[in-house]
Amino acid sequence: MIPWFQQTVWHIGPVPIQVWGFFVALGMMCSLGILWKRGRTQGMNVEWLLDAAIWMIIGGFVGARVFHVALYEPAFYFAHPIDMLKVWHGGLSSFGGLVGAAAAFFWFTKRKKSPISNLQSPISSVFRITDLFAYSAVYGWLIGRIGCVMIHDHLGRPCDCFLSIQMPDGTKRLEMSILEILGLLPLAVLFFLFRKKKLPVGWFTSVLFMYYGVLRFTLDFFRATDIPGADARYLGLTPGQYFAILLVLVGGWMWFTLIRTKKT
C-alpha cells in the first residue's frame, strides 16, 4: 500500500514552482537532450531537429489542451471557461498532444524542408526522423508522468492491492500514472538495449505506437468512474481508448510497411 502524498507547489524563497509543470519541463529537456545527442551520432542536422521539436512541443500543448477540454470535461470547462487556461493544474490529453505534435511536425516539414533526401522514399525519410523523436520521447514521458503522480490527476478505481494509494478519506485507489510508468519501463529498457542495433527505418516509431496503444487501451479500463472529473465514456470506452486503437492500427501499418520494404 502506498501512503498518501501530494505536492502541487514548491517554493524557492518567494518563487512558487508548479510541481507538475516542473516535471513536464524536465521531461522535455531530457527528450531534447537525447534527441540532440542521438541526432548528432546519426549525422543528422540537429539544428533542424531541435527547431522541429520546439514547434512540436507547442503544437502538442495546444492539441493536448483542446482535446482534454473538448472530450474529457466539456461540461466543466463550459461552466468555468477561465479554467481552460490553467494548464498547471493538469488536464492535458496525451493523444491530443500526439495529434498536435504530428500536425506541427508536418507543418514544419512543409515550411522547412527535411534535411534527409538520400533515402529510397519520402516515407523512409519521415520514418527516420520520427524514430529519433520516438526514441527520445519515451524517456521524457516517464519523467513527465512523475508530475502527474505528484498531483494525482489520474486516479483509478478502488482497489486494495500493493499498488493502491491510500486516499485522505480512507479509500484505496489505483494511481494510473504509476501504472503507466511501470508499463512504460520495459519499453524504455528495450529501446536502450536496441539503440545501437541496425534496425529497419521506422522500427522505433512503430513499436512505440503499438506498445503504448495496447498499454493505454488496457489501463483505461482501470480509471475511476466514481469521482468528480472522471474521464468521459463514449459507448463504454474513454476517448483515450479510441485513440489507442487508432495508434495500434497506425503502428501496425508502419510495421507491415517495414516488412514489405525489407523484403523488396
CSV table of C-alpha atoms in Angstrom, one decimal:
chain,number,residue,atom,x,y,z
A,1,MET,CA,0.0,0.0,0.0
A,2,ILE,CA,1.4,3.4,-1.0
A,3,PRO,CA,0.8,6.1,1.7
A,4,TRP,CA,-0.9,9.3,0.6
A,5,PHE,CA,1.3,12.2,-0.6
A,6,GLN,CA,0.6,15.2,-2.7
A,7,GLN,CA,2.7,18.1,-3.7
A,8,THR,CA,1.4,20.8,-6.1
A,9,VAL,CA,3.7,23.7,-5.4
A,10,TRP,CA,7.3,24.1,-4.3
A,11,HIS,CA,8.6,27.4,-3.1
A,12,ILE,CA,12.1,28.6,-3.7
A,13,GLY,CA,12.1,31.6,-1.4
A,14,PRO,CA,9.2,33.8,-2.7
A,15,VAL,CA,9.1,32.0,-6.1
A,16,PRO,CA,6.4,29.3,-6.5
A,17,ILE,CA,7.2,26.3,-8.7
A,18,GLN,CA,4.4,24.2,-10.0
A,19,VAL,CA,5.4,20.6,-9.4
A,20,TRP,CA,3.5,19.2,-12.4
A,21,GLY,CA,4.9,21.8,-14.7
A,22,PHE,CA,8.4,21.3,-13.3
A,23,PHE,CA,8.5,17.6,-14.2
A,24,VAL,CA,6.9,18.1,-17.6
A,25,ALA,CA,9.6,20.7,-18.4
A,26,LEU,CA,12.3,18.4,-17.0
A,27,GLY,CA,11.0,15.6,-19.2
A,28,MET,CA,11.0,17.8,-22.3
A,29,MET,CA,14.6,18.9,-21.5
A,30,CYS,CA,15.6,15.2,-21.2
A,31,SER,CA,14.0,14.3,-24.5
A,32,LEU,CA,15.6,17.3,-26.3
A,33,GLY,CA,19.0,16.3,-24.9
A,34,ILE,CA,18.6,12.7,-26.1
A,35,LEU,CA,17.3,13.9,-29.5
A,36,TRP,CA,20.3,16.2,-29.9
A,37,LYS,CA,22.9,13.6,-28.9
A,38,ARG,CA,21.3,10.8,-30.9
A,39,GLY,CA,20.8,13.1,-33.9
A,40,ARG,CA,24.5,14.0,-33.9
A,41,THR,CA,25.5,10.4,-33.6
A,42,GLN,CA,23.5,9.6,-36.7
A,43,GLY,CA,24.8,12.6,-38.6
A,44,MET,CA,21.6,14.5,-38.7
A,45,ASN,CA,21.1,18.2,-38.8
A,46,VAL,CA,20.5,18.7,-35.1
A,47,GLU,CA,19.5,22.4,-35.6
A,48,TRP,CA,16.6,21.3,-37.8
A,49,LEU,CA,15.6,18.6,-35.4
A,50,LEU,CA,15.6,20.9,-32.4
A,51,ASP,CA,13.6,23.6,-34.4
A,52,ALA,CA,11.1,20.9,-35.3
A,53,ALA,CA,10.9,19.7,-31.7
A,54,ILE,CA,10.1,23.2,-30.4
A,55,TRP,CA,7.2,23.5,-32.8
A,56,MET,CA,6.1,20.0,-31.9
A,57,ILE,CA,6.1,20.9,-28.2
A,58,ILE,CA,3.9,24.0,-28.9
A,59,GLY,CA,1.6,22.0,-31.2
A,60,GLY,CA,1.5,19.2,-28.6
A,61,PHE,CA,0.4,21.5,-25.8
A,62,VAL,CA,-2.3,23.1,-27.9
A,63,GLY,CA,-3.6,19.8,-29.1
A,64,ALA,CA,-3.4,18.2,-25.6
A,65,ARG,CA,-5.4,21.0,-24.0
A,66,VAL,CA,-8.0,21.3,-26.8
A,67,PHE,CA,-8.6,17.5,-26.7
A,68,HIS,CA,-8.9,17.4,-23.0
A,69,VAL,CA,-11.4,20.3,-22.8
A,70,ALA,CA,-13.5,19.1,-25.7
A,71,LEU,CA,-13.5,15.3,-25.0
A,72,TYR,CA,-12.9,14.8,-21.3
A,73,GLU,CA,-14.6,17.5,-19.3
A,74,PRO,CA,-16.6,19.7,-21.7
A,75,ALA,CA,-19.3,20.5,-19.2
A,76,PHE,CA,-16.9,21.7,-16.5
A,77,TYR,CA,-15.0,23.9,-18.8
A,78,PHE,CA,-18.1,25.3,-20.4
A,79,ALA,CA,-19.2,26.4,-16.9
A,80,HIS,CA,-15.7,27.6,-16.0
A,81,PRO,CA,-14.1,28.9,-19.2
A,82,ILE,CA,-11.3,30.7,-17.5
A,83,ASP,CA,-10.0,27.3,-16.2
A,84,MET,CA,-9.2,26.3,-19.8
A,85,LEU,CA,-6.1,28.4,-19.4
A,86,LYS,CA,-5.0,26.8,-16.1
A,87,VAL,CA,-2.8,24.1,-17.6
A,88,TRP,CA,-0.6,24.0,-14.5
A,89,HIS,CA,-3.4,22.2,-12.7
A,90,GLY,CA,-3.1,19.3,-15.2
A,91,GLY,CA,-5.7,18.4,-17.8
A,92,LEU,CA,-3.8,17.5,-20.9
A,93,SER,CA,-4.7,14.7,-23.3
A,94,SER,CA,-1.7,12.6,-24.2
A,95,PHE,CA,-3.3,11.6,-27.5
A,96,GLY,CA,-4.3,15.2,-28.2
A,97,GLY,CA,-0.7,16.1,-27.6
A,98,LEU,CA,0.3,13.5,-30.1
A,99,VAL,CA,-2.1,14.8,-32.8
A,100,GLY,CA,-1.0,18.4,-32.1
A,101,ALA,CA,2.7,17.4,-32.3
A,102,ALA,CA,2.2,15.4,-35.5
A,103,ALA,CA,0.3,18.3,-37.1
A,104,ALA,CA,3.1,20.7,-36.1
A,105,PHE,CA,5.8,18.3,-37.5
A,106,PHE,CA,4.2,18.0,-40.9
A,107,TRP,CA,3.6,21.8,-41.0
A,108,PHE,CA,7.2,22.3,-40.1
A,109,THR,CA,8.5,19.9,-42.8
A,110,LYS,CA,6.4,21.8,-45.4
A,111,ARG,CA,7.7,25.1,-44.2
A,112,LYS,CA,11.4,24.0,-43.8
A,113,LYS,CA,12.3,21.0,-46.0
A,114,SER,CA,13.5,17.9,-44.3
A,115,PRO,CA,17.3,17.5,-44.3
A,116,ILE,CA,17.1,13.9,-45.4
A,117,SER,CA,16.9,13.3,-49.1
A,118,ASN,CA,19.2,10.3,-49.6
A,119,LEU,CA,16.8,7.5,-48.7
A,120,GLN,CA,14.8,5.4,-51.1
A,121,SER,CA,11.4,7.1,-50.5
A,122,PRO,CA,9.8,10.1,-48.7
A,123,ILE,CA,8.2,7.6,-46.3
A,124,SER,CA,11.6,6.3,-45.3
A,125,SER,CA,12.8,9.9,-44.7
A,126,VAL,CA,9.9,10.6,-42.5
A,127,PHE,CA,10.3,7.4,-40.6
A,128,ARG,CA,14.0,8.0,-39.9
A,129,ILE,CA,13.1,11.3,-38.3
A,130,THR,CA,10.2,10.0,-36.3
A,131,ASP,CA,12.4,7.2,-35.0
A,132,LEU,CA,14.6,9.9,-33.3
A,133,PHE,CA,11.6,11.5,-31.8
A,134,ALA,CA,10.0,8.2,-30.7
A,135,TYR,CA,13.2,7.1,-29.0
A,136,SER,CA,13.7,10.3,-27.1
A,137,ALA,CA,10.1,10.8,-26.2
A,138,VAL,CA,9.8,7.7,-24.1
A,139,TYR,CA,12.3,8.8,-21.5
A,140,GLY,CA,10.9,12.3,-21.3
A,141,TRP,CA,7.4,10.9,-21.0
A,142,LEU,CA,8.4,8.8,-18.0
A,143,ILE,CA,9.8,11.9,-16.2
A,144,GLY,CA,6.7,14.0,-17.1
A,145,ARG,CA,4.4,11.3,-15.7
A,146,ILE,CA,6.1,11.8,-12.3
A,147,GLY,CA,4.4,15.2,-12.2
A,148,CYS,CA,1.1,13.5,-12.7
A,149,VAL,CA,1.8,11.2,-9.8
A,150,MET,CA,2.7,14.1,-7.5
A,151,ILE,CA,-0.6,15.9,-8.1
A,152,HIS,CA,-2.8,12.8,-8.6
A,153,ASP,CA,-4.7,13.9,-11.6
A,154,HIS,CA,-5.2,10.4,-12.9
A,155,LEU,CA,-6.9,8.4,-10.1
A,156,GLY,CA,-8.1,4.9,-10.8
A,157,ARG,CA,-10.7,2.6,-9.5
A,158,PRO,CA,-11.0,1.5,-5.8
A,159,CYS,CA,-8.6,-1.4,-5.3
A,160,ASP,CA,-6.9,-3.0,-2.2
A,161,CYS,CA,-3.6,-4.1,-3.6
A,162,PHE,CA,0.1,-3.2,-3.1
A,163,LEU,CA,-0.1,-0.7,-5.9
A,164,SER,CA,-3.0,1.1,-4.4
A,165,ILE,CA,-2.6,4.5,-2.9
A,166,GLN,CA,-4.3,5.4,0.5
A,167,MET,CA,-6.6,8.4,-0.1
A,168,PRO,CA,-7.1,11.0,2.6
A,169,ASP,CA,-10.7,9.8,3.1
A,170,GLY,CA,-9.5,6.3,3.8
A,171,THR,CA,-10.4,4.7,0.5
A,172,LYS,CA,-7.7,2.9,-1.5
A,173,ARG,CA,-7.4,3.6,-5.3
A,174,LEU,CA,-5.1,2.8,-8.1
A,175,GLU,CA,-2.9,5.7,-9.3
A,176,MET,CA,-2.9,5.4,-13.1
A,177,SER,CA,0.2,7.4,-13.6
A,178,ILE,CA,2.2,5.0,-11.5
A,179,LEU,CA,0.8,2.1,-13.5
A,180,GLU,CA,1.7,3.8,-16.8
A,181,ILE,CA,5.2,4.5,-15.6
A,182,LEU,CA,5.6,0.8,-14.7
A,183,GLY,CA,4.1,-0.2,-18.0
A,184,LEU,CA,6.5,2.0,-20.0
A,185,LEU,CA,9.7,1.0,-18.2
A,186,PRO,CA,10.0,-2.3,-20.2
A,187,LEU,CA,9.7,-0.3,-23.4
A,188,ALA,CA,12.4,2.2,-22.2
A,189,VAL,CA,14.7,-0.7,-21.4
A,190,LEU,CA,14.0,-2.3,-24.8
A,191,PHE,CA,14.8,0.9,-26.7
A,192,PHE,CA,18.0,1.4,-24.7
A,193,LEU,CA,19.2,-2.2,-25.5
A,194,PHE,CA,18.4,-1.8,-29.2
A,195,ARG,CA,19.7,1.8,-29.5
A,196,LYS,CA,22.8,0.8,-31.4
A,197,LYS,CA,21.5,-2.1,-33.4
A,198,LYS,CA,20.9,-1.8,-37.1
A,199,LEU,CA,17.1,-1.8,-37.4
A,200,PRO,CA,14.7,-1.0,-40.2
A,201,VAL,CA,13.9,2.6,-40.6
A,202,GLY,CA,10.7,3.2,-38.6
A,203,TRP,CA,11.2,0.4,-36.1
A,204,PHE,CA,11.2,2.6,-33.0
A,205,THR,CA,8.1,4.6,-34.1
A,206,SER,CA,6.0,1.5,-35.0
A,207,VAL,CA,7.0,-0.3,-31.8
A,208,LEU,CA,6.2,2.7,-29.7
A,209,PHE,CA,2.8,3.2,-31.3
A,210,MET,CA,1.7,-0.4,-30.9
A,211,TYR,CA,3.1,-0.8,-27.4
A,212,TYR,CA,1.7,2.3,-26.0
A,213,GLY,CA,-1.6,1.8,-27.8
A,214,VAL,CA,-2.1,-1.6,-26.2
A,215,LEU,CA,-0.9,-0.4,-22.8
A,216,ARG,CA,-3.2,2.7,-22.8
A,217,PHE,CA,-6.2,0.8,-24.0
A,218,THR,CA,-5.7,-1.8,-21.2
A,219,LEU,CA,-5.0,0.7,-18.4
A,220,ASP,CA,-8.0,2.9,-19.2
A,221,PHE,CA,-10.4,0.2,-18.0
A,222,PHE,CA,-9.0,0.8,-14.5
A,223,ARG,CA,-9.6,4.5,-14.5
A,224,ALA,CA,-12.0,5.9,-11.9
A,225,THR,CA,-15.6,6.3,-12.8
A,226,ASP,CA,-17.0,7.5,-9.4
A,227,ILE,CA,-15.1,10.7,-8.8
A,228,PRO,CA,-15.6,14.3,-9.9
A,229,GLY,CA,-13.9,14.9,-13.2
A,230,ALA,CA,-13.8,11.2,-14.1
A,231,ASP,CA,-12.9,10.6,-17.8
A,232,ALA,CA,-15.9,10.7,-20.1
A,233,ARG,CA,-17.1,7.4,-21.6
A,234,TYR,CA,-18.4,7.0,-25.1
A,235,LEU,CA,-20.1,3.7,-25.7
A,236,GLY,CA,-18.2,2.4,-22.7
A,237,LEU,CA,-14.7,3.5,-23.8
A,238,THR,CA,-12.7,6.6,-22.9
A,239,PRO,CA,-11.5,8.9,-25.6
A,240,GLY,CA,-8.0,7.7,-24.9
A,241,GLN,CA,-9.1,4.1,-25.7
A,242,TYR,CA,-10.4,5.1,-29.1
A,243,PHE,CA,-7.2,6.9,-29.9
A,244,ALA,CA,-5.2,3.9,-28.6
A,245,ILE,CA,-6.9,1.7,-31.1
A,246,LEU,CA,-6.0,4.2,-33.9
A,247,LEU,CA,-2.4,4.3,-32.6
A,248,VAL,CA,-2.1,0.5,-32.8
A,249,LEU,CA,-3.5,0.5,-36.3
A,250,VAL,CA,-1.1,3.2,-37.5
A,251,GLY,CA,1.8,1.3,-35.8
A,252,GLY,CA,0.7,-1.9,-37.4
A,253,TRP,CA,0.5,-0.3,-40.8
A,254,MET,CA,4.1,1.1,-40.3
A,255,TRP,CA,5.3,-2.4,-39.1
A,256,PHE,CA,4.0,-4.2,-42.2
A,257,THR,CA,5.3,-1.3,-44.4
A,258,LEU,CA,8.8,-2.1,-42.9
A,259,ILE,CA,8.4,-5.8,-43.6
A,260,ARG,CA,7.4,-5.2,-47.2
A,261,THR,CA,10.2,-2.7,-47.7
A,262,LYS,CA,12.8,-5.1,-46.2
A,263,LYS,CA,11.6,-7.9,-48.5
A,264,THR,CA,11.8,-5.6,-51.5
